[in-house]
Amino acid sequence: MRLSSRLPQGFEPNALTAVLARLKAEGRELVDLTVSNPTRCGFAYPEVEIRAALSQPTVLNYDPDPLGSRTAREAIAAHHGHGLRTEDLLLTASTSEGYGLLFKLLGDPGDEVLVPSPSYPLFDWLARLEGLRAHSVPSYFHERWHLDLDALETAIAPRTRALVVVNPNNPTGHFLSQTEWRGLTELCARRGLALLVDEVFADYALEAPSDRLATALLDADPPCPVFLLSGLSKVAALPQLKLGWIAVHGPGAAAYLEALAFLADQYLSVSAPVQAAAPTLLALAPGIREQVRTRLQANLRTLDSALAPHPHLSRLPVEGGWSVLLHRPAVDPDEACALRLLEATSTLVHPGSFFDLPGDGHLVISLLTPEAIFREGLGRIFPLL
Ligand SMILES: Cc1ncc(COP(=O)(O)O)c(C=O)c1O
């Protein structure tokens, strides 16, 4: 069998996933402090309304538009506000698909995209599967996270095509500051790069500084092309419905959208039911987000109380998003620590190394975890850290 070199050399699970599978097979009662699937977190979804929205008569019509249905795009434009227009939007089946389309749009095989790290680990594969390379450039932490704009500029090579940022970032929660935004857009304009901004977590500001860039849409006239990505998986905590979108603004936006429509036309991957339901789902979203936000805040309070008797442990500020970085003495590598905790306490945490956190001493835990499970998990792992 000959497979494309874009694929991994093998499909073996990593050590943590392998141990997890073994413990599950042994019937261990596991506590998962990494849960990021909101449909498994005990939120009270407005089920009747969601089902009704997905079973309207119009779901039986097939009326494909490569940009996505106008009514769905109108509802998304209204959700974002800040002057976003229906015609600036293209629908996708997920943010991941959005990245795939943008990488096809902007790069040739062998080209590069720059990604400040730590960040969302999927970028590496999403880029590789389009024949591109994701080049990480470390950000640094000094009281808060900072992009290293000089290092980003130095990393730009002849084949660099775009820069990808997540605002607020996963897993660090870092919101770009308005100064960082200006620096990024000027850098991209000067060096001819597109700027991709993933704002799936933008509605989840927690301990956000006042100078944060709440959304890239606040910049009505960026000097470089800006592609904003988002979707229902975080905006309405409905990842199973598979609806994402790309908003395009800045120089050349209309021509980029025309080319994106050509790409999307080859797939037409967004289902009619979710497009028909989008206006209702977005109308229901604030109530769902409020439950998520209440959970995030409650777990953060629980974490702070649990940390108080353990002065050798601490957490980093959570400007936004669904996760928190726990800081521990780096007595062993992060992955070894996560394996040790899983074996000894049946509790799953993610090592910082999964997200390219520099050095050792960081574990990533999800603030989405149901509150009783979150408390139980912290109680199990803290004595071993
Ligand atoms: C930064 C970031 N972008 C995108 C996604 C996934 O979005 P989607 O389900 O729309 O592909 C995630 C999921 O965790 C994420 O963390």
XYZ file of N, CA, C and O in Angstrom, residues 117-261:
580
model
N 3.233 29.708 19.045
C 2.956 28.580 19.942
C 3.145 29.053 21.387
O 3.870 30.013 21.604
N 2.539 28.411 22.400
C 1.681 27.240 22.282
C 0.363 27.571 21.586
O -0.112 28.695 21.651
N -0.202 26.534 20.935
C -1.500 26.748 20.297
C -2.194 25.426 20.026
O -1.732 24.368 20.443
N -3.278 25.538 19.310
C -4.150 24.413 18.964
C -3.349 23.388 18.137
O -2.870 23.719 17.054
N -3.182 22.162 18.647
C -2.256 21.222 17.999
C -2.687 20.757 16.609
O -1.865 20.240 15.853
N -3.943 20.955 16.249
C -4.415 20.452 14.954
C -3.798 21.178 13.751
O -3.785 20.649 12.640
N -3.254 22.401 13.982
C -2.736 23.174 12.844
C -1.691 22.412 12.053
O -1.621 22.507 10.835
N -0.870 21.694 12.788
C 0.213 20.973 12.151
C -0.340 20.045 11.059
O 0.104 20.087 9.911
N -1.334 19.247 11.429
C -1.897 18.300 10.456
C -2.768 18.981 9.424
O -2.748 18.604 8.242
N -3.527 19.974 9.855
C -4.379 20.661 8.870
C -3.514 21.266 7.761
O -3.881 21.235 6.596
N -2.358 21.803 8.128
C -1.452 22.377 7.125
C -0.833 21.258 6.285
O -0.859 21.301 5.055
N -0.310 20.224 6.959
C 0.355 19.143 6.217
C -0.567 18.487 5.203
O -0.140 18.105 4.121
N -1.823 18.320 5.586
C -2.748 17.635 4.678
C -3.040 18.465 3.429
O -3.541 17.945 2.436
N -2.714 19.741 3.471
C -2.840 20.584 2.268
C -1.484 20.777 1.594
O -1.332 21.626 0.721
N -0.473 20.021 2.053
C 0.860 20.120 1.453
C 1.670 21.287 1.991
O 2.734 21.609 1.461
N 1.194 21.942 3.053
C 1.922 23.084 3.626
C 2.617 22.670 4.914
O 2.362 21.605 5.461
N 3.443 23.559 5.429
C 4.125 23.296 6.693
C 3.747 24.387 7.688
O 3.777 25.580 7.336
N 3.342 23.958 8.891
C 3.069 24.950 9.941
C 4.363 25.154 10.719
O 4.935 24.196 11.239
N 4.841 26.376 10.752
C 6.100 26.697 11.430
C 5.746 27.415 12.741
O 5.160 28.490 12.722
N 6.098 26.790 13.889
C 5.747 27.398 15.190
C 6.773 28.424 15.590
O 7.976 28.193 15.446
N 6.288 29.513 16.144
C 7.167 30.556 16.676
C 6.732 30.792 18.125
O 5.597 31.219 18.370
N 7.624 30.494 19.089
C 7.197 30.572 20.487
C 6.761 31.971 20.913
O 7.423 32.961 20.610
N 5.623 32.030 21.609
C 5.225 33.239 22.335
C 5.896 33.149 23.698
O 6.502 32.133 24.023
N 5.800 34.185 24.511
C 6.403 34.084 25.845
C 5.445 34.615 26.891
O 4.542 35.407 26.602
N 5.664 34.113 28.127
C 4.797 34.513 29.237
C 5.565 35.429 30.177
O 6.611 35.049 30.705
N 5.075 36.641 30.344
C 5.610 37.531 31.362
C 4.405 38.266 31.934
O 3.866 39.191 31.322
N 3.900 37.776 33.047
C 2.662 38.239 33.683
C 1.433 37.921 32.830
O 0.369 37.640 33.328
N 1.552 37.991 31.518
C 0.539 37.488 30.594
C 1.283 36.992 29.359
O 2.487 37.207 29.235
N 0.542 36.342 28.460
C 1.196 35.865 27.243
C 1.425 37.017 26.283
O 0.626 37.954 26.222
N 2.523 36.942 25.548
C 2.850 37.956 24.548
C 3.290 37.255 23.267
O 4.064 36.303 23.319
N 2.823 37.761 22.132
C 3.379 37.293 20.856
C 4.764 37.889 20.720
O 4.990 39.034 21.121
N 5.684 37.126 20.131
C 7.021 37.661 19.872
C 7.048 38.146 18.412
O 7.373 37.381 17.494
N 6.680 39.407 18.226
C 6.550 39.923 16.854
C 7.881 39.921 16.114
O 7.934 39.663 14.907
N 8.980 40.192 16.857
C 10.296 40.178 16.193
C 10.625 38.763 15.717
O 11.104 38.563 14.602
N 10.353 37.777 16.589
C 10.638 36.384 16.196
C 9.745 35.970 15.025
O 10.185 35.236 14.129
N 8.505 36.445 15.020
C 7.616 36.110 13.891
C 8.175 36.696 12.604
O 8.232 36.033 11.573
N 8.631 37.948 12.684
C 9.165 38.585 11.467
C 10.416 37.845 10.992
O 10.584 37.581 9.805
N 11.286 37.474 11.953
C 12.520 36.769 11.583
C 12.197 35.414 10.942
O 12.939 34.932 10.084
N 11.088 34.801 11.381
C 10.755 33.457 10.873
C 10.148 33.489 9.468
O 9.986 32.434 8.849
N 9.811 34.670 8.981
C 9.190 34.741 7.647
C 10.228 34.348 6.594
O 11.333 34.889 6.551
N 9.867 33.359 5.790
C 10.768 32.854 4.743
C 10.127 33.168 3.392
O 8.962 33.563 3.331
N 10.897 32.967 2.289
C 10.319 33.283 0.969
C 8.997 32.551 0.713
O 8.161 33.032 -0.021
N 8.815 31.374 1.342
C 7.597 30.607 1.046
C 6.518 30.766 2.115
O 5.537 30.026 2.130
N 6.700 31.714 3.034
C 5.662 31.947 4.043
C 4.495 32.680 3.389
O 4.704 33.678 2.692
N 3.306 32.194 3.611
C 2.128 32.784 2.964
C 1.155 33.430 3.952
O 0.392 34.315 3.573
N 1.130 32.916 5.194
C 0.095 33.398 6.118
C 0.549 33.214 7.559
O 1.467 32.441 7.843
N -0.116 33.941 8.426
C 0.114 33.825 9.858
C -1.231 33.434 10.486
O -2.272 33.961 10.067
N -1.197 32.500 11.431
C -2.453 32.012 12.027
C -2.444 32.321 13.518
O -1.544 31.870 14.238
N -3.430 33.081 13.993
C -3.526 33.327 15.434
C -4.909 32.906 15.930
O -5.872 32.902 15.164
N -4.953 32.548 17.208
C -6.220 32.161 17.830
C -6.503 33.187 18.923
O -5.657 33.428 19.784
N -7.685 33.807 18.867
C -8.002 34.929 19.761
C -9.372 34.746 20.414
O -10.379 34.897 19.738
N -9.457 34.388 21.710
C -8.360 34.043 22.603
C -7.820 32.651 22.260
O -8.527 31.823 21.723
N -6.572 32.463 22.652
C -5.848 31.266 22.232
C -6.274 30.021 23.025
O -6.745 30.115 24.151
N -6.099 28.882 22.403
C -6.297 27.594 23.056
C -4.933 26.909 23.102
O -4.342 26.721 22.047
N -4.370 26.547 24.253
C -5.009 26.483 25.556
C -4.642 27.638 26.492
O -5.035 27.608 27.653
N -3.889 28.638 26.029
C -3.375 29.643 26.981
C -4.429 30.664 27.387
O -4.256 31.360 28.381
N -5.488 30.809 26.583
C -6.521 31.800 26.876
C -6.118 33.222 26.515
O -6.873 34.165 26.738
N -4.933 33.367 25.925
C -4.409 34.705 25.626
C -5.260 35.427 24.575
O -5.427 34.932 23.454
N -5.805 36.589 24.964
C -6.427 37.496 23.992
C -5.317 38.367 23.426
O -4.486 38.892 24.188
N -5.308 38.596 22.119
C -4.361 39.569 21.558
C -4.654 40.924 22.180
O -5.823 41.259 22.402
N -3.616 41.687 22.452
C -3.858 43.069 22.862
C -4.068 43.887 21.589
O -3.703 43.451 20.489
N -4.638 45.072 21.765
C -4.860 45.907 20.573
C -3.524 46.296 19.939
O -3.400 46.386 18.715
N -2.491 46.458 20.774
C -1.158 46.786 20.229
C -0.616 45.607 19.432
O -0.029 45.781 18.358
N -0.804 44.383 19.965
C -0.342 43.204 19.220
C -1.064 43.105 17.870
O -0.458 42.750 16.860
N -2.357 43.412 17.885
C -3.121 43.340 16.636
C -2.545 44.296 15.586
O -2.323 43.923 14.437
N -2.290 45.531 16.030
C -1.726 46.518 15.079
C -0.383 46.020 14.548
O -0.096 46.073 13.358
N 0.446 45.491 15.472
C 1.761 44.983 15.065
C 1.624 43.834 14.065
O 2.347 43.769 13.067
N 0.682 42.944 14.335
C 0.487 41.782 13.446
C 0.016 42.203 12.060
O 0.525 41.719 11.046
N -0.985 43.093 12.021
C -1.538 43.469 10.711
C -0.505 44.269 9.920
O -0.392 44.099 8.702
N 0.277 45.099 10.632
C 1.310 45.864 9.907
C 2.390 44.922 9.369
O 2.860 45.068 8.248
N 2.753 43.943 10.207
C 3.759 42.961 9.773
C 3.258 42.193 8.535
O 3.976 42.041 7.539
N 2.024 41.724 8.603
C 1.479 40.958 7.467
C 1.402 41.834 6.221
O 1.722 41.376 5.117
N 0.994 43.104 6.390
C 0.895 43.993 5.217
C 2.280 44.218 4.609
O 2.473 44.128 3.401
N 3.259 44.471 5.499
C 4.630 44.765 5.034
C 5.231 43.585 4.293
O 5.935 43.735 3.322
N 4.923 42.352 4.764
C 5.581 41.166 4.206
C 4.671 40.362 3.275
O 4.995 39.231 2.910
N 3.516 40.930 2.938
C 2.637 40.282 1.946
C 1.991 38.996 2.439
O 1.777 38.065 1.650
N 1.681 38.928 3.728
C 1.049 37.716 4.267
C -0.428 37.947 4.542
O -0.860 39.077 4.816
N -1.205 36.848 4.487
C -2.596 36.896 4.943
C -2.597 36.601 6.446
O -1.703 35.912 6.950
N -3.609 37.102 7.135
C -3.722 36.866 8.580
C -5.009 36.079 8.848
O -6.103 36.540 8.514
N -4.840 34.874 9.417
C -5.998 34.051 9.782
C -6.216 34.211 11.281
O -5.266 34.051 12.060
N -7.436 34.527 11.667
C -7.737 34.750 13.090
C -8.881 33.828 13.484
O -10.007 33.982 13.010
N -8.574 32.885 14.354
C -9.575 31.920 14.825
C -10.201 32.504 16.084
O -9.539 32.661 17.110
N -11.486 32.842 15.983
C -12.159 33.466 17.142
C -13.257 32.574 17.702
O -14.262 33.069 18.214
N -13.055 31.245 17.643
C -14.118 30.359 18.135
C -14.432 30.604 19.617
O -15.558 30.427 20.048
N -13.418 31.044 20.382
C -13.644 31.248 21.824
C -13.907 32.713 22.193
O -13.888 33.058 23.376
N -14.127 33.575 21.193
C -14.193 35.019 21.482
C -15.325 35.389 22.436
O -15.253 36.416 23.125
N -16.365 34.565 22.500
C -17.491 34.889 23.401
C -17.205 34.491 24.844
O -18.069 34.672 25.705
N -16.032 33.916 25.098
C -15.754 33.393 26.441
C -14.589 34.128 27.096
O -13.554 33.545 27.389
N -14.773 35.435 27.304
C -13.762 36.222 28.029
C -13.953 35.956 29.514
O -15.079 35.978 30.010
N -12.865 35.686 30.238
C -12.987 35.424 31.678
C -12.209 36.466 32.485
O -12.801 37.321 33.118
N -10.898 36.399 32.441
C -10.081 37.372 33.186
C -9.348 38.241 32.160
O -8.130 38.349 32.177
N -10.134 38.807 31.257
C -9.542 39.464 30.088
C -9.082 40.880 30.422
O -9.815 41.635 31.042
N -7.873 41.247 30.012
C -7.396 42.616 30.233
C -8.191 43.613 29.395
O -8.742 43.252 28.352
N -8.232 44.871 29.880
C -9.084 45.862 29.209
C -8.565 46.214 27.817
O -9.317 46.683 26.983
N -7.266 45.978 27.567
C -6.746 46.343 26.239
C -6.858 45.197 25.245
O -6.217 45.192 24.206
N -7.707 44.210 25.560
C -7.776 43.056 24.661
C -8.469 43.423 23.351
O -9.302 44.330 23.303
N -8.117 42.678 22.317
C -8.819 42.792 21.040
C -10.013 41.838 21.148
O -9.858 40.624 21.007
N -11.197 42.386 21.428
C -12.370 41.528 21.639
C -12.679 40.739 20.376
O -13.076 39.579 20.439
N -12.496 41.377 19.227
C -12.648 40.677 17.938
C -11.899 41.453 16.858
O -11.842 42.690 16.896
N -11.385 40.708 15.896
C -10.670 41.341 14.779
C -11.608 42.229 13.966
O -11.151 43.087 13.212
N -12.926 42.021 14.121
C -13.879 42.824 13.339
C -13.899 44.278 13.789
O -14.452 45.138 13.107
N -13.297 44.556 14.968
C -13.223 45.951 15.426
C -12.348 46.775 14.490
O -12.460 47.997 14.446
N -11.462 46.096 13.781
C -10.595 46.788 12.823
C -11.308 46.790 11.469
O -11.254 45.804 10.729
N -11.982 47.902 11.161
C -12.829 47.941 9.957
C -11.999 47.965 8.685
O -12.475 47.592 7.626
N -10.740 48.409 8.800
C -9.960 48.613 7.584
C -8.529 48.101 7.770
O -7.562 48.869 7.739
N -8.365 46.775 7.962
C -7.016 46.257 8.218
C -6.124 46.415 6.978
O -6.632 46.354 5.853
N -4.813 46.611 7.177
C -3.929 46.818 6.030
C -3.563 45.528 5.291
O -2.911 45.579 4.253
N -3.940 44.357 5.849
C -3.649 43.073 5.186
C -4.960 42.286 5.079
O -5.916 42.584 5.796
N -5.006 41.259 4.219
C -6.215 40.436 4.160
C -6.406 39.690 5.488
O -5.455 39.090 6.000
N -7.614 39.756 6.035
C -7.908 39.088 7.306
C -9.031 38.081 7.086
O -10.069 38.407 6.507
N -8.781 36.841 7.526
C -9.773 35.775 7.429
C -10.134 35.362 8.857
O -9.290 34.819 9.570
N -11.356 35.655 9.256
C -11.784 35.312 10.616
C -12.550 33.992 10.567
O -13.422 33.806 9.706
N -12.196 33.075 11.468
C -12.891 31.780 11.502
C -13.669 31.633 12.803
O -13.174 32.009 13.880
N -14.862 31.084 12.692
C -15.615 30.748 13.887
C -16.641 29.681 13.530
O -16.653 29.187 12.397
N -17.483 29.321 14.498
C -18.457 28.285 14.199
C -19.325 27.954 15.389
O -19.061 28.389 16.516
N -20.358 27.166 15.109
C -21.327 26.817 16.152
C -20.734 25.950 17.252
O -21.300 25.843 18.324
N -19.574 25.290 16.982
C -19.079 24.338 17.974
C -18.747 25.026 19.293
O -18.915 24.429 20.348
N -18.334 26.292 19.243
C -18.108 27.025 20.488
C -19.152 28.139 20.667
O -19.615 28.364 21.780
N -19.539 28.812 19.584
C -20.495 29.930 19.687
C -21.819 29.472 20.309
O -22.446 30.188 21.074
N -22.250 28.233 19.956
C -23.496 27.715 20.524
C -23.257 26.397 21.258
O -24.218 25.728 21.641
N -21.990 26.038 21.468
C -21.617 24.762 22.103
C -22.336 23.584 21.423
O -22.799 22.652 22.082
N -22.402 23.643 20.071
C -23.080 22.601 19.297
C -22.127 22.049 18.218
O -22.377 22.212 17.019
N -21.052 21.357 18.631
C -20.078 20.890 17.636
C -20.653 19.836 16.691
O -20.203 19.693 15.557
N -21.668 19.101 17.174
C -22.212 17.996 16.365
C -22.994 18.491 15.152
O -23.232 17.727 14.221
N -23.375 19.775 15.141
C -24.185 20.269 14.022
C -23.329 20.681 12.830
O -23.845 20.891 11.742
N -22.029 20.772 13.034
C -21.090 20.981 11.927
C -21.435 22.214 11.090
O -21.811 22.114 9.924
N -21.302 23.377 11.723
C -21.423 24.624 10.961
C -20.343 25.595 11.421
O -20.290 25.972 12.591
N -19.488 25.943 10.491
C -18.469 26.967 10.752
C -18.587 28.042 9.693
O -19.442 27.971 8.807
N -17.758 29.062 9.814
C -17.772 30.106 8.793
C -16.440 30.852 8.751
O -15.641 30.792 9.692
N -16.248 31.497 7.602
C -15.069 32.350 7.398
C -15.593 33.729 7.030
O -16.446 33.839 6.139
N -15.109 34.765 7.711
C -15.442 36.147 7.331
C -14.166 36.747 6.739
O -13.086 36.603 7.312
N -14.305 37.394 5.591
C -13.129 37.933 4.901
C -13.214 39.453 4.882
O -14.251 40.006 4.511
N -12.152 40.115 5.318
C -12.096 41.557 5.117
C -10.666 42.010 4.892
O -9.744 41.220 4.902
N -10.517 43.296 4.586
C -9.198 43.816 4.237
C -9.012 43.823 2.730
O -9.926 43.460 1.975
N -7.783 44.184 2.274
C -7.533 44.316 0.840
C -7.819 43.024 0.075
O -7.415 41.945 0.508
N -8.523 43.146 -1.038
C -8.773 41.990 -1.911
C -9.889 41.079 -1.430
O -10.060 39.982 -1.969
N -10.675 41.509 -0.420
C -11.659 40.601 0.191
C -12.615 40.007 -0.846
O -12.880 38.795 -0.824
N -13.128 40.835 -1.750
C -14.141 40.332 -2.696
C -13.534 39.252 -3.594
O -14.166 38.218 -3.849
N -12.292 39.470 -4.045
C -11.656 38.484 -4.936
C -11.347 37.193 -4.165
O -11.500 36.079 -4.693
N -10.920 37.326 -2.911
C -10.673 36.115 -2.103
C -11.970 35.327 -1.920
O -11.981 34.103 -1.992
N -13.072 36.045 -1.669
C -14.343 35.349 -1.452
C -14.787 34.622 -2.719
O -15.321 33.508 -2.648
N -14.542 35.247 -3.853
C -14.916 34.602 -5.118
C -14.132 33.292 -5.276
O -14.687 32.254 -5.656
N -12.828 33.341 -4.946
C -11.994 32.133 -5.066
C -12.404 31.099 -4.009
O -12.426 29.888 -4.294
N -12.742 31.542 -2.809
C -13.203 30.604 -1.772
C -14.506 29.930 -2.199
O -14.712 28.734 -1.962
N -15.381 30.709 -2.847
C -16.657 30.139 -3.319
C -16.381 29.056 -4.360
O -17.031 28.007 -4.367
